[in-house]
Structures are given as C-alpha cells and as structure tokens.
GROMACS .gro file of C-alpha atoms in nm:
model
  108
    1UNK     CA    1  -1.338  -1.734   0.708
    2UNK     CA    2  -1.293  -2.109   0.572
    3UNK     CA    3  -0.908  -2.203   0.529
    4UNK     CA    4  -1.056  -2.443   0.251
    5UNK     CA    5  -1.056  -2.112   0.002
    6UNK     CA    6  -0.770  -2.185  -0.295
    7UNK     CA    7  -0.497  -1.915  -0.293
    8UNK     CA    8  -0.545  -1.747  -0.666
    9UNK     CA    9  -0.613  -1.385  -0.739
   10UNK     CA   10  -1.010  -1.468  -0.627
   11UNK     CA   11  -0.940  -1.514  -0.284
   12UNK     CA   12  -1.141  -1.248  -0.116
   13UNK     CA   13  -0.841  -1.084   0.039
   14UNK     CA   14  -0.711  -1.009  -0.285
   15UNK     CA   15  -0.757  -0.612  -0.410
   16UNK     CA   16  -0.671  -0.277  -0.295
   17UNK     CA   17  -0.779  -0.152   0.052
   18UNK     CA   18  -0.782   0.178   0.251
   19UNK     CA   19  -0.959   0.321   0.546
   20UNK     CA   20  -1.267   0.358   0.557
   21UNK     CA   21  -1.291   0.671   0.752
   22UNK     CA   22  -1.007   0.972   0.760
   23UNK     CA   23  -1.062   0.951   1.171
   24UNK     CA   24  -0.746   0.710   1.172
   25UNK     CA   25  -0.342   0.808   1.155
   26UNK     CA   26  -0.388   0.581   0.857
   27UNK     CA   27  -0.604   0.770   0.631
   28UNK     CA   28  -0.399   0.793   0.282
   29UNK     CA   29  -0.256   0.416   0.330
   30UNK     CA   30  -0.307   0.133   0.116
   31UNK     CA   31  -0.246  -0.190   0.117
   32UNK     CA   32  -0.256  -0.394  -0.256
   33UNK     CA   33  -0.299  -0.781  -0.193
   34UNK     CA   34  -0.217  -1.023  -0.475
   35UNK     CA   35  -0.152  -1.399  -0.432
   36UNK     CA   36   0.131  -1.520  -0.647
   37UNK     CA   37   0.247  -1.873  -0.747
   38UNK     CA   38   0.023  -1.968  -0.430
   39UNK     CA   39   0.117  -1.729  -0.158
   40UNK     CA   40  -0.017  -1.393  -0.068
   41UNK     CA   41   0.193  -1.089  -0.148
   42UNK     CA   42   0.125  -0.747   0.006
   43UNK     CA   43   0.241  -0.371  -0.135
   44UNK     CA   44   0.201  -0.098   0.084
   45UNK     CA   45   0.148   0.262   0.003
   46UNK     CA   46   0.174   0.595   0.211
   47UNK     CA   47  -0.023   0.815  -0.027
   48UNK     CA   48   0.069   1.131   0.183
   49UNK     CA   49   0.433   1.152   0.020
   50UNK     CA   50   0.403   0.853  -0.219
   51UNK     CA   51   0.657   0.660  -0.033
   52UNK     CA   52   0.601   0.270  -0.064
   53UNK     CA   53   0.663   0.046   0.280
   54UNK     CA   54   0.879  -0.244   0.306
   55UNK     CA   55   0.680  -0.555   0.369
   56UNK     CA   56   0.789  -0.861   0.522
   57UNK     CA   57   0.688  -1.142   0.735
   58UNK     CA   58   0.380  -1.232   0.523
   59UNK     CA   59   0.200  -1.548   0.645
   60UNK     CA   60  -0.178  -1.655   0.613
   61UNK     CA   61  -0.382  -1.927   0.885
   62UNK     CA   62  -0.630  -1.959   0.691
   63UNK     CA   63  -0.799  -1.666   0.850
   64UNK     CA   64  -0.568  -1.381   0.904
   65UNK     CA   65  -0.301  -1.247   0.701
   66UNK     CA   66  -0.072  -1.113   0.876
   67UNK     CA   67   0.247  -0.886   0.773
   68UNK     CA   68   0.517  -0.616   0.883
   69UNK     CA   69   0.534  -0.286   0.754
   70UNK     CA   70   0.873  -0.079   0.751
   71UNK     CA   71   0.857   0.288   0.696
   72UNK     CA   72   1.234   0.424   0.625
   73UNK     CA   73   1.188   0.789   0.647
   74UNK     CA   74   1.004   0.745   1.024
   75UNK     CA   75   1.177   0.425   1.126
   76UNK     CA   76   0.830   0.326   1.204
   77UNK     CA   77   0.757  -0.053   1.181
   78UNK     CA   78   0.379  -0.209   1.195
   79UNK     CA   79   0.221  -0.523   1.262
   80UNK     CA   80  -0.088  -0.568   1.066
   81UNK     CA   81  -0.323  -0.878   1.086
   82UNK     CA   82  -0.617  -0.863   0.813
   83UNK     CA   83  -0.922  -1.064   0.804
   84UNK     CA   84  -1.201  -1.104   0.542
   85UNK     CA   85  -1.543  -0.945   0.666
   86UNK     CA   86  -1.740  -0.951   0.302
   87UNK     CA   87  -1.713  -0.827  -0.022
   88UNK     CA   88  -1.582  -0.458   0.042
   89UNK     CA   89  -1.466  -0.470   0.423
   90UNK     CA   90  -1.187  -0.632   0.598
   91UNK     CA   91  -1.113  -0.634   0.983
   92UNK     CA   92  -0.781  -0.450   1.000
   93UNK     CA   93  -0.572  -0.488   1.317
   94UNK     CA   94  -0.243  -0.294   1.369
   95UNK     CA   95   0.009  -0.180   1.617
   96UNK     CA   96   0.348  -0.043   1.558
   97UNK     CA   97   0.665   0.002   1.743
   98UNK     CA   98   0.865   0.340   1.746
   99UNK     CA   99   1.245   0.328   1.816
  100UNK     CA  100   1.388   0.591   2.012
  101UNK     CA  101   1.714   0.678   2.184
  102UNK     CA  102   1.737   0.745   2.531
  103UNK     CA  103   1.982   0.901   2.786
  104UNK     CA  104   2.045   0.824   3.094
  105UNK     CA  105   1.902   1.068   3.359
  106UNK     CA  106   2.183   1.263   3.590
  107UNK     CA  107   2.112   1.304   3.932
  108UNK     CA  108   2.260   1.571   4.100
   0.00000   0.00000   0.00000
C-alpha cells in the first residue's frame, strides 16, 4: 500500500475487522481501527467473554500497522501486524507470548 495515503477516517485500514473463518484461535476477537489527530488507534475485544484488550505500542510504517495486545484475564500478550489487501480484507499476522513460572527440577 502506498505511504502517501492520508491518515484520516477514510484510510482503508479504518473499520472493524474479524477473522474470516472459525478455524482460528481468535475467532470472536475483533479489532477496531480509527484515526485520531493523524494517528492510528486500535481497540480490541474478545467476544467470548466481552473482555477488552489493553492495546499499546501502535506503530504505522506506511504499509504495516503493528501493535501489542494484552488480555488481563489470561496474561496473554500478542504482537499483531496488519496491512490492507482490498476493500474487505486485511492480512493479519499474530504471535503471542505466554508467561509461565518454571521450577528447578530436583535430580535424585
């Protein structure tokens, strides 16, 4: 996508996006993208329990919109990238980090 597009509510990434099929772990999650004062803003919700994601580190490089999401109930932190494909589709890349506590193995 061209980096020349103005960052306003007419930007093609603006809107609410959902997974296109239910064969994903994130079916029922939706992200809403808007532009305020020339900057992207992201809101996310998991409709399985209507819990809101805490969104941070929103960055636009002219092609990819990237952001970090955090779900308080699961402590799951996700790193997302999205880019516009056409009027009704975006490419969405998602990786997540799971925080675990490990214990030393006692050797006999």
